[in-house]
Short mmCIF file of C-alpha atoms and ligand atoms in Angstrom, two decimals:
data_model
loop_
_atom_site.label_atom_id
_atom_site.label_comp_id
_atom_site.label_asym_id
_atom_site.label_seq_id
_atom_site.Cartn_x
_atom_site.Cartn_y
_atom_site.Cartn_z
CA MET A 1 65.76 -40.10 90.09
CA THR A 2 69.40 -40.22 90.97
CA ASP A 3 71.51 -38.52 93.59
CA ASN A 4 73.08 -36.12 91.17
CA GLU A 5 69.82 -35.03 89.62
CA THR A 6 69.71 -31.30 89.10
CA PRO A 7 66.25 -29.97 89.81
CA VAL A 8 64.83 -28.66 86.58
CA ASP A 9 62.24 -25.95 86.60
CA ALA A 10 59.06 -27.80 85.59
CA ALA A 11 57.62 -24.99 83.49
CA SER A 12 60.79 -24.36 81.50
CA SER A 13 61.33 -28.10 81.11
CA ASP A 14 57.82 -28.50 79.65
CA GLU A 15 58.41 -25.50 77.44
CA LEU A 16 61.68 -26.90 76.07
CA MET A 17 60.11 -30.30 75.34
CA GLU A 18 57.19 -28.59 73.63
CA LYS A 19 59.56 -26.59 71.44
CA ILE A 20 61.49 -29.69 70.44
CA VAL A 21 58.35 -31.74 69.75
CA ASN A 22 56.90 -28.87 67.67
CA LEU A 23 60.10 -28.34 65.73
CA SER A 24 60.27 -32.07 65.08
CA LYS A 25 56.78 -32.14 63.69
CA ARG A 26 57.10 -28.92 61.70
CA ARG A 27 60.38 -29.86 60.07
CA GLY A 28 59.80 -33.59 59.60
CA PHE A 29 61.88 -35.23 62.32
CA VAL A 30 59.13 -37.14 64.12
CA PHE A 31 55.41 -37.49 63.43
CA GLN A 32 52.71 -39.03 65.57
CA SER A 33 51.96 -42.39 64.00
CA ALA A 34 48.63 -42.70 62.14
CA GLU A 35 47.95 -39.06 62.92
CA ILE A 36 45.14 -38.77 60.34
CA TYR A 37 43.24 -41.37 62.39
CA GLY A 38 43.79 -39.49 65.62
CA GLY A 39 47.24 -40.97 66.29
CA THR A 40 48.34 -44.09 68.11
CA ARG A 41 49.44 -43.39 71.63
CA SER A 42 53.19 -43.48 72.07
CA THR A 43 53.90 -44.64 68.54
CA TYR A 44 55.95 -42.42 66.27
CA ASP A 45 57.09 -42.27 62.67
CA TYR A 46 60.46 -40.80 61.68
CA GLY A 47 60.04 -38.27 58.87
CA PRO A 48 62.43 -37.29 56.05
CA ILE A 49 64.76 -35.34 58.38
CA GLY A 50 64.37 -37.62 61.42
CA VAL A 51 65.20 -40.74 59.47
CA LEU A 52 68.52 -39.14 58.47
CA LEU A 53 69.38 -38.16 62.04
CA LEU A 54 68.40 -41.58 63.41
CA ARG A 55 70.38 -43.31 60.67
CA ASN A 56 73.44 -41.17 61.46
CA VAL A 57 73.18 -42.08 65.15
CA LYS A 58 73.06 -45.77 64.22
CA ASP A 59 75.88 -45.39 61.67
CA ALA A 60 78.07 -43.62 64.24
CA TRP A 61 77.48 -46.51 66.66
CA TRP A 62 78.17 -49.14 64.00
CA ARG A 63 81.30 -47.32 62.90
CA SER A 64 82.73 -47.17 66.40
CA MET A 65 81.56 -50.64 67.51
CA VAL A 66 82.10 -52.69 64.32
CA GLN A 67 83.92 -50.87 61.54
CA MET A 68 86.74 -49.48 63.69
CA ARG A 69 87.34 -52.77 65.54
CA HIS A 70 88.76 -56.07 64.37
CA ASP A 71 87.23 -57.94 67.31
CA VAL A 72 83.51 -57.19 66.75
CA VAL A 73 81.24 -58.58 64.03
CA GLY A 74 77.66 -57.74 63.14
CA LEU A 75 74.38 -59.65 63.14
CA ASP A 76 70.80 -59.01 62.10
CA ALA A 77 68.62 -61.57 63.86
CA ALA A 78 64.86 -62.21 63.61
CA ILE A 79 62.44 -60.04 65.53
CA MET A 80 59.95 -62.89 66.16
CA GLY A 81 61.14 -65.63 68.47
CA PRO A 82 59.74 -68.90 69.82
CA PRO A 83 58.76 -69.12 73.50
CA ALA A 84 61.72 -71.44 74.18
CA VAL A 85 64.19 -68.59 73.66
CA PHE A 86 62.44 -66.36 76.17
CA GLU A 87 61.90 -69.17 78.64
CA ALA A 88 65.64 -69.72 78.64
CA SER A 89 66.46 -66.02 78.87
CA GLY A 90 64.09 -65.57 81.81
CA HIS A 91 61.92 -63.00 80.03
CA LEU A 92 58.72 -65.06 80.26
CA ALA A 93 59.09 -65.45 84.00
CA ASN A 94 60.68 -62.17 84.98
CA PHE A 95 60.38 -59.46 82.35
CA SER A 96 57.67 -57.52 84.09
CA ASP A 97 56.94 -54.26 85.82
CA PRO A 98 54.73 -53.73 88.89
CA LEU A 99 51.25 -52.59 87.80
CA VAL A 100 48.39 -51.02 89.76
CA GLU A 101 44.94 -50.08 88.57
CA CYS A 102 42.95 -47.12 89.88
CA ARG A 103 39.52 -48.26 91.16
CA GLU A 104 38.07 -44.82 90.48
CA CYS A 105 39.06 -44.23 86.85
CA ASN A 106 40.38 -47.66 85.80
CA SER A 107 43.67 -46.20 84.56
CA ARG A 108 46.76 -48.37 84.94
CA HIS A 109 50.15 -47.25 86.18
CA ARG A 110 53.65 -48.51 86.85
CA VAL A 111 54.09 -48.37 90.63
CA ASP A 112 57.78 -47.47 90.55
CA GLN A 113 57.07 -44.49 88.29
CA LEU A 114 54.32 -42.82 90.30
CA GLU A 115 55.22 -39.25 91.03
CA VAL A 116 53.29 -39.20 94.30
CA GLU A 117 52.89 -42.47 96.19
CA ASN A 118 49.29 -43.76 96.31
CA VAL A 119 47.90 -40.90 94.23
CA CYS A 120 46.44 -41.66 90.82
CA PRO A 121 48.10 -39.39 88.22
CA SER A 122 45.02 -39.63 85.97
CA CYS A 123 42.25 -38.60 88.42
CA ASP A 124 44.15 -37.51 91.59
CA SER A 125 42.27 -40.06 93.75
CA LYS A 126 44.09 -41.10 96.90
CA ASP A 127 44.51 -44.75 98.00
CA SER A 128 42.39 -45.95 95.09
CA PHE A 129 44.90 -48.44 93.71
CA THR A 130 44.47 -52.21 93.54
CA GLU A 131 47.21 -54.49 94.91
CA SER A 132 50.31 -54.27 92.76
CA ARG A 133 50.82 -57.20 90.37
CA GLU A 134 53.59 -58.08 87.96
CA PHE A 135 52.70 -57.27 84.34
CA ASN A 136 54.77 -59.05 81.65
CA LEU A 137 56.00 -56.63 79.00
CA MET A 138 56.32 -59.12 76.14
CA PHE A 139 54.15 -58.84 73.02
CA LYS A 140 52.77 -62.24 72.07
CA THR A 141 51.25 -63.16 68.71
CA GLN A 142 50.43 -66.18 66.57
CA ALA A 143 52.39 -67.34 63.54
CA GLY A 144 50.55 -69.52 61.02
CA PRO A 145 47.74 -69.19 58.48
CA VAL A 146 44.76 -70.32 60.57
CA GLU A 147 43.63 -68.08 63.37
CA GLY A 148 43.90 -69.78 66.72
CA SER A 149 45.80 -72.81 65.45
CA GLY A 150 49.21 -71.29 64.83
CA HIS A 151 52.12 -71.42 67.19
CA GLU A 152 52.94 -68.72 69.65
CA VAL A 153 55.73 -66.30 68.94
CA TYR A 154 57.01 -63.30 70.82
CA LEU A 155 58.33 -60.01 69.52
CA ARG A 156 61.81 -59.60 70.98
CA PRO A 157 61.98 -57.18 73.93
CA GLU A 158 65.71 -56.66 73.29
CA THR A 159 68.04 -57.63 70.44
CA ALA A 160 70.45 -59.50 72.73
CA GLN A 161 69.00 -63.03 72.58
CA GLY A 162 69.81 -63.35 68.85
CA MET A 163 73.47 -62.80 69.70
CA PHE A 164 73.42 -65.50 72.38
CA THR A 165 71.52 -68.11 70.36
CA ASN A 166 73.89 -67.53 67.40
CA PHE A 167 77.06 -67.57 69.49
CA MET A 168 78.31 -70.89 68.06
CA ASN A 169 77.29 -70.01 64.46
CA VAL A 170 79.14 -66.71 64.62
CA GLN A 171 82.18 -68.06 66.45
CA MET A 172 82.62 -70.98 64.03
CA THR A 173 82.01 -69.00 60.84
CA THR A 174 84.26 -66.08 61.80
CA ARG A 175 86.86 -68.12 63.77
CA LYS A 176 86.93 -65.32 66.35
CA LYS A 177 88.41 -66.11 69.74
CA PRO A 178 87.29 -64.43 72.97
CA PRO A 179 87.56 -61.59 73.58
CA PHE A 180 85.25 -60.82 70.67
CA GLY A 181 81.86 -59.22 70.25
CA ILE A 182 78.64 -59.52 68.26
CA ALA A 183 76.81 -56.27 67.56
CA GLN A 184 73.28 -55.65 66.38
CA ILE A 185 70.97 -52.72 65.70
CA GLY A 186 67.26 -53.28 65.40
CA LYS A 187 63.73 -52.87 66.65
CA SER A 188 62.58 -54.16 70.01
CA PHE A 189 59.10 -54.20 71.51
CA ARG A 190 57.90 -53.80 75.07
CA ASN A 191 54.32 -53.41 76.17
CA GLU A 192 55.27 -50.56 78.49
CA ILE A 193 52.62 -49.78 81.11
CA THR A 194 53.23 -46.06 80.91
CA PRO A 195 54.93 -45.03 77.69
CA ARG A 196 55.81 -41.37 77.99
CA ASN A 197 58.08 -38.45 77.34
CA TRP A 198 57.79 -38.53 73.57
CA VAL A 199 60.24 -41.07 72.09
CA PHE A 200 62.00 -41.63 75.43
CA ARG A 201 59.77 -44.57 76.34
CA THR A 202 57.73 -46.13 73.56
CA ARG A 203 56.38 -49.62 72.94
CA GLU A 204 58.30 -50.00 69.69
CA PHE A 205 61.86 -48.67 69.65
CA GLU A 206 65.30 -49.29 68.28
CA GLN A 207 68.27 -50.62 70.17
CA MET A 208 72.00 -50.82 69.55
CA GLU A 209 73.48 -53.69 71.52
CA MET A 210 76.75 -55.54 71.65
CA GLU A 211 77.57 -58.76 73.46
CA TYR A 212 81.30 -59.00 74.16
CA PHE A 213 82.41 -62.56 74.97
CA VAL A 214 85.50 -62.82 77.13
CA PRO A 215 87.56 -65.42 79.05
CA PRO A 216 85.99 -65.43 82.57
CA GLU A 217 89.07 -64.03 84.31
CA GLU A 218 89.14 -61.04 81.93
CA ALA A 219 85.53 -59.94 82.58
CA PRO A 220 86.30 -57.19 85.17
CA LYS A 221 88.90 -55.63 82.88
CA TRP A 222 86.55 -55.56 79.86
CA TYR A 223 83.66 -54.28 81.92
CA GLU A 224 85.78 -51.24 82.85
CA PHE A 225 86.88 -50.86 79.25
CA TRP A 226 83.35 -50.78 77.79
CA ARG A 227 82.03 -48.60 80.61
CA ASN A 228 84.56 -45.91 79.64
CA GLU A 229 84.36 -46.47 75.91
CA ARG A 230 80.61 -46.02 75.79
CA PHE A 231 80.65 -42.87 77.92
CA GLU A 232 83.24 -41.33 75.61
CA TRP A 233 81.11 -42.14 72.55
CA TYR A 234 78.40 -39.69 73.62
CA LEU A 235 80.94 -37.00 74.52
CA ASP A 236 82.72 -37.40 71.20
CA LEU A 237 79.45 -36.84 69.36
CA GLY A 238 78.82 -33.58 71.13
CA ILE A 239 76.85 -34.22 74.33
CA PRO A 240 78.32 -31.76 76.85
CA GLU A 241 79.90 -33.33 79.93
CA SER A 242 77.49 -31.37 82.15
CA MET A 243 74.56 -33.29 80.60
CA LEU A 244 76.05 -36.76 80.96
CA CYS A 245 76.82 -38.96 83.95
CA MET A 246 77.69 -42.54 84.74
CA ARG A 247 75.63 -44.15 87.47
CA ASP A 248 76.77 -47.42 88.99
CA HIS A 249 73.94 -49.67 90.14
CA ASP A 250 73.75 -50.39 93.86
CA GLU A 251 74.07 -54.01 95.00
CA ASP A 252 70.29 -54.33 95.46
CA GLU A 253 69.59 -53.10 91.91
CA LEU A 254 71.79 -55.74 90.26
CA SER A 255 70.21 -58.80 88.67
CA HIS A 256 71.32 -62.01 90.41
CA TYR A 257 73.76 -62.93 87.63
CA SER A 258 75.34 -59.48 87.18
CA SER A 259 78.47 -58.51 89.03
CA GLY A 260 78.37 -54.94 87.77
CA THR A 261 76.02 -52.64 85.89
CA ALA A 262 76.37 -48.96 85.13
CA ASP A 263 74.03 -46.63 83.27
CA VAL A 264 75.04 -43.76 81.06
CA GLU A 265 72.50 -41.10 81.97
CA PHE A 266 71.53 -37.90 80.20
CA LEU A 267 70.05 -34.77 81.68
CA PHE A 268 66.64 -34.72 79.97
CA PRO A 269 64.49 -31.61 80.49
CA TRP A 270 62.67 -33.43 83.32
CA GLY A 271 65.80 -34.85 84.97
CA TRP A 272 68.35 -37.63 84.55
CA GLY A 273 67.33 -40.63 82.45
CA GLU A 274 69.09 -43.74 81.17
CA LEU A 275 70.59 -43.77 77.67
CA GLU A 276 72.48 -47.01 77.92
CA GLY A 277 73.27 -49.80 80.36
CA ILE A 278 76.65 -51.54 80.50
CA ALA A 279 76.51 -54.87 82.34
CA ASN A 280 78.88 -57.61 83.35
CA ARG A 281 76.49 -60.54 82.86
CA GLY A 282 78.80 -63.45 83.74
CA ASP A 283 78.04 -66.67 81.85
CA PHE A 284 74.31 -66.57 82.66
CA ASP A 285 72.98 -66.16 79.10
CA LEU A 286 75.08 -68.79 77.36
CA GLN A 287 74.59 -71.27 80.24
CA GLN A 288 70.82 -70.78 80.15
CA HIS A 289 70.60 -71.37 76.40
CA ALA A 290 72.89 -74.41 76.65
CA LYS A 291 70.73 -75.86 79.42
CA HIS A 292 67.38 -75.21 77.73
CA SER A 293 68.35 -76.15 74.16
CA GLY A 294 70.67 -79.04 74.94
CA ALA A 295 73.20 -77.50 72.53
CA ARG A 296 76.86 -77.32 73.39
CA ILE A 297 77.66 -73.63 73.76
CA GLU A 298 81.26 -73.05 74.73
CA PHE A 299 84.62 -72.03 73.37
CA PHE A 300 87.30 -74.61 72.68
CA ASP A 301 90.68 -73.03 73.29
CA GLN A 302 93.18 -74.91 71.14
CA ALA A 303 96.15 -73.25 72.79
CA THR A 304 95.34 -74.79 76.16
CA ASP A 305 93.24 -77.70 74.88
CA SER A 306 90.42 -76.68 77.21
CA ARG A 307 86.79 -75.60 76.97
CA TYR A 308 85.03 -72.80 78.78
CA VAL A 309 81.82 -70.78 78.66
CA PRO A 310 82.74 -67.16 77.95
CA HIS A 311 81.50 -64.37 80.17
CA VAL A 312 79.59 -61.49 78.61
CA ILE A 313 79.96 -57.72 78.84
CA GLU A 314 76.92 -56.01 77.33
CA PRO A 315 76.66 -52.34 76.35
CA ALA A 316 72.92 -51.91 75.52
CA ALA A 317 71.82 -48.55 74.13
CA GLY A 318 68.59 -47.16 72.72
CA ALA A 319 68.95 -45.62 69.25
CA THR A 320 65.72 -43.66 69.35
CA ARG A 321 66.40 -42.50 72.91
CA ALA A 322 69.94 -41.45 71.96
CA MET A 323 68.57 -39.53 68.97
CA MET A 324 66.30 -37.63 71.32
CA ALA A 325 69.23 -36.81 73.62
CA PHE A 326 71.32 -35.52 70.71
CA LEU A 327 68.39 -33.33 69.63
CA ILE A 328 67.93 -31.87 73.12
CA ALA A 329 71.65 -31.24 73.62
CA ALA A 330 71.88 -29.56 70.21
CA TYR A 331 68.85 -27.28 70.61
CA HIS A 332 69.82 -23.61 71.04
CA GLU A 333 68.04 -20.32 70.75
CA GLU A 334 69.92 -17.07 70.38
CA THR A 335 69.13 -13.49 69.48
CA VAL A 336 70.52 -12.28 66.17
CA ASN A 337 69.55 -8.80 64.93
CA ASP A 338 66.64 -8.70 67.41
CA GLU A 339 65.27 -11.97 66.09
CA THR A 340 65.35 -15.39 67.70
CA ARG A 341 67.51 -17.81 65.79
CA THR A 342 66.81 -21.50 66.53
CA VAL A 343 69.83 -23.58 65.75
CA LEU A 344 70.60 -27.26 66.21
CA ARG A 345 74.30 -27.45 66.95
CA LEU A 346 74.50 -31.10 65.92
CA ASP A 347 77.86 -32.69 65.27
CA PRO A 348 78.25 -32.67 61.45
CA ARG A 349 78.47 -36.50 61.51
CA LEU A 350 74.96 -36.61 62.99
CA ALA A 351 73.37 -33.69 61.15
CA PRO A 352 70.62 -34.84 58.74
CA TYR A 353 72.22 -32.84 55.91
CA GLN A 354 75.88 -31.88 55.94
CA VAL A 355 75.36 -29.17 53.36
CA ALA A 356 72.60 -27.19 51.65
CA ILE A 357 72.96 -25.73 48.17
CA LEU A 358 71.10 -22.44 47.82
CA PRO A 359 70.98 -20.46 44.59
CA LEU A 360 70.49 -16.76 45.31
CA SER A 361 67.77 -16.62 42.68
CA LYS A 362 65.65 -19.11 40.76
CA LYS A 363 67.09 -17.82 37.49
CA GLU A 364 68.16 -20.48 35.02
CA ASP A 365 71.82 -19.27 34.98
CA LEU A 366 72.27 -20.21 38.64
CA ILE A 367 70.50 -23.58 38.49
CA GLY A 368 73.14 -25.15 36.22
CA PRO A 369 76.09 -24.54 38.62
CA CYS A 370 73.94 -25.74 41.55
CA GLU A 371 73.21 -29.01 39.83
CA ARG A 372 76.89 -29.54 39.04
CA ILE A 373 77.82 -28.85 42.69
CA LEU A 374 75.14 -31.26 43.91
CA ALA A 375 76.45 -33.99 41.62
CA ASP A 376 79.98 -33.42 43.00
CA LEU A 377 78.97 -33.50 46.66
CA GLN A 378 76.17 -36.09 46.76
CA PRO A 379 78.39 -39.20 46.58
CA HIS A 380 80.12 -38.02 49.79
CA MET A 381 77.41 -36.46 51.94
CA MET A 382 73.72 -35.61 52.24
CA ALA A 383 73.13 -32.35 50.37
CA ASP A 384 69.84 -30.47 50.59
CA TYR A 385 68.74 -28.20 47.75
CA ASP A 386 66.39 -25.29 48.39
CA ILE A 387 65.55 -22.68 45.79
CA THR A 388 62.52 -20.84 47.21
CA GLN A 389 62.17 -17.91 49.67
CA ALA A 390 64.57 -15.16 50.67
CA ILE A 391 68.10 -16.34 51.39
CA GLY A 392 67.93 -15.27 55.07
CA LYS A 393 64.83 -17.44 55.58
CA ARG A 394 66.51 -20.36 53.87
CA TYR A 395 69.55 -20.03 56.19
CA ARG A 396 67.22 -20.10 59.20
CA ARG A 397 65.48 -23.23 57.90
CA GLN A 398 68.83 -24.97 57.60
CA ASP A 399 69.89 -23.76 61.08
CA GLU A 400 66.72 -25.31 62.49
CA ILE A 401 67.58 -28.76 61.16
CA GLY A 402 71.26 -28.46 62.04
CA THR A 403 72.85 -28.24 58.57
CA PRO A 404 76.47 -27.23 59.32
CA PHE A 405 77.18 -25.56 55.95
CA CYS A 406 75.13 -23.58 53.45
CA VAL A 407 76.59 -23.01 49.99
CA THR A 408 75.20 -19.99 48.15
CA VAL A 409 75.49 -19.71 44.40
CA ASP A 410 75.15 -16.08 43.27
CA PHE A 411 75.65 -14.08 40.08
CA GLU A 412 79.34 -13.57 40.88
CA THR A 413 79.70 -17.35 40.77
CA LEU A 414 79.21 -17.11 37.02
CA GLU A 415 82.25 -14.78 36.89
CA ASP A 416 84.65 -16.23 39.47
CA GLN A 417 83.57 -19.90 39.64
CA ALA A 418 83.38 -19.57 43.44
CA VAL A 419 80.60 -19.87 46.03
CA THR A 420 79.88 -18.48 49.50
CA VAL A 421 80.04 -21.03 52.30
CA ARG A 422 78.20 -20.07 55.49
CA ASP A 423 79.07 -21.73 58.79
CA ARG A 424 75.99 -22.65 60.89
CA ASP A 425 77.58 -21.92 64.26
CA THR A 426 79.59 -18.76 63.62
CA MET A 427 77.42 -17.55 60.70
CA GLU A 428 80.67 -16.45 59.09
CA GLN A 429 80.91 -16.60 55.33
CA GLU A 430 83.84 -17.56 53.18
CA ARG A 431 84.35 -17.53 49.43
CA VAL A 432 85.47 -20.94 48.16
CA PRO A 433 86.25 -21.97 44.55
CA ILE A 434 83.81 -24.59 43.26
CA ASP A 435 86.73 -26.83 42.30
CA GLY A 436 87.96 -26.88 45.88
CA LEU A 437 84.56 -27.15 47.59
CA LEU A 438 84.56 -30.91 48.21
CA ALA A 439 88.10 -30.84 49.63
CA TYR A 440 87.11 -27.83 51.79
CA LEU A 441 84.03 -29.56 53.24
CA LEU A 442 85.18 -33.15 53.78
CA PRO A 443 87.45 -32.60 56.82
CA LYS A 444 84.91 -30.22 58.35
CA ILE A 445 82.17 -32.85 58.29
CA GLY A 446 84.37 -35.57 59.74
CA LYS A 447 85.10 -37.45 56.51
P1 ATP B 1 64.10 -48.58 81.67
O1 ATP B 1 64.60 -48.82 83.08
O2 ATP B 1 64.18 -47.13 81.24
O3 ATP B 1 62.80 -49.23 81.38
P2 ATP B 1 65.81 -50.69 80.94
O4 ATP B 1 66.86 -50.60 81.99
O5 ATP B 1 64.77 -51.74 81.02
O6 ATP B 1 65.15 -49.26 80.72
P3 ATP B 1 67.44 -51.93 78.98
O7 ATP B 1 66.71 -53.19 79.02
O8 ATP B 1 68.78 -51.87 79.65
O9 ATP B 1 66.51 -50.76 79.52
O10 ATP B 1 67.55 -51.44 77.46
C1 ATP B 1 68.69 -50.81 76.94
C2 ATP B 1 68.34 -49.46 76.37
O11 ATP B 1 67.24 -49.55 75.46
C3 ATP B 1 67.89 -48.41 77.39
O12 ATP B 1 69.00 -47.81 78.01
C4 ATP B 1 67.13 -47.43 76.51
O13 ATP B 1 68.02 -46.54 75.86
C5 ATP B 1 66.50 -48.33 75.48
N1 ATP B 1 65.09 -48.59 75.84
C6 ATP B 1 64.62 -49.50 76.71
N2 ATP B 1 63.26 -49.45 76.78
C7 ATP B 1 62.87 -48.48 75.92
C8 ATP B 1 61.61 -47.95 75.54
N3 ATP B 1 60.46 -48.43 76.03
N4 ATP B 1 61.58 -46.94 74.62
C9 ATP B 1 62.72 -46.44 74.09
N5 ATP B 1 63.95 -46.91 74.42
C10 ATP B 1 64.04 -47.91 75.32
#
């Protein structure tokens, strides 16, 4: 909870989440994992539509953080790591949350997330909790062919350590000089005590992180830069300003090595929640790995003939959590001709499909032009193709998954070589020649 939290009506907040979860299941955004076996708690699979949305979120991040910058390079590091890495990073000693167990029903809870102090949320018992103890969130497993004799490995709880341990490899191979960054998107794992709120907090999730290495004296300047840059990224992709805020951590919230941390927060149906943290981490990470590994980790500045350990500014975002925020912000219901129209007003760059091709009838004559249009558009965008049901129903189905444009091929098309393009948001229709369709759509979908 933060100071600027707007109280949300609990019933309507539950109702909105239920609608989004149902829509996601019905249309193939997100499924409960292993559902046919009863489902695995807090584990989700991204379906045919969800995988497109999630991929677009990650692509938009990569585009703005790597493609559009000359000072950031990418990395895809291993998910499994040896204990030494996490000893150095401090995760083995400190990456924990306070856990209590209810003596009445044996359920376990994270103390700092209890809605009512000393009341068990599972059985409502009062004062039934055990002493709080620190529970480490790392997943540990064995690598090696013989059970029990292999060596221990951990699943990474964040992608960041791969960027620190590869600092020298990346710096030497790319010849980048600070300020420069290493960016990575990938899965992370945390044995969360209370996973909840759909894909907001899960045990397996995807992150988008960047470590920006800077000369120590430039750290405050770059911290400000990335704080603003990252906030703007969400606005640019369509999150309304009223649903977004930047929250600076108080002194007592900061980790001992951080001289500044701010969270980008989103107004979820239940209140404000973190989307991303931006932290000024000093030289803590590189110093720790240098100390524990014995490797020399520093930058040699030829211009001044001196060596220094760069400081790090880290914008760390959740891809799956961001996807959920984009879905919530885009969800709208409106009344059209006495019927409720559900529409996802997703930015066209994030929409699973940018266009849907809809022949007015299944008749052979219309299928040929549709296939030619698909072949024209598919190299440039995701195009859906739907030939069954009444056209009105098909428009509604596309509205529900956020497709910004529907292209209808009708019998007139055979005469005038033109199609009707329907705009998702205004529902206005425009006749466009097939030859000019690609050029008409590209600027509208941000290409
Ligand atoms: P929280 O306080 O919510 O547990 P955190 O501050 O520990 O999060 P970070 O370590 O800063 O989170 O991770 C960066 C981002 O990764 C978060 O802002 C969030 O978007 C995402 N993230 C972290 N934990 C989870 C999770 N269990 N499920 C989904 N996304 C997560």
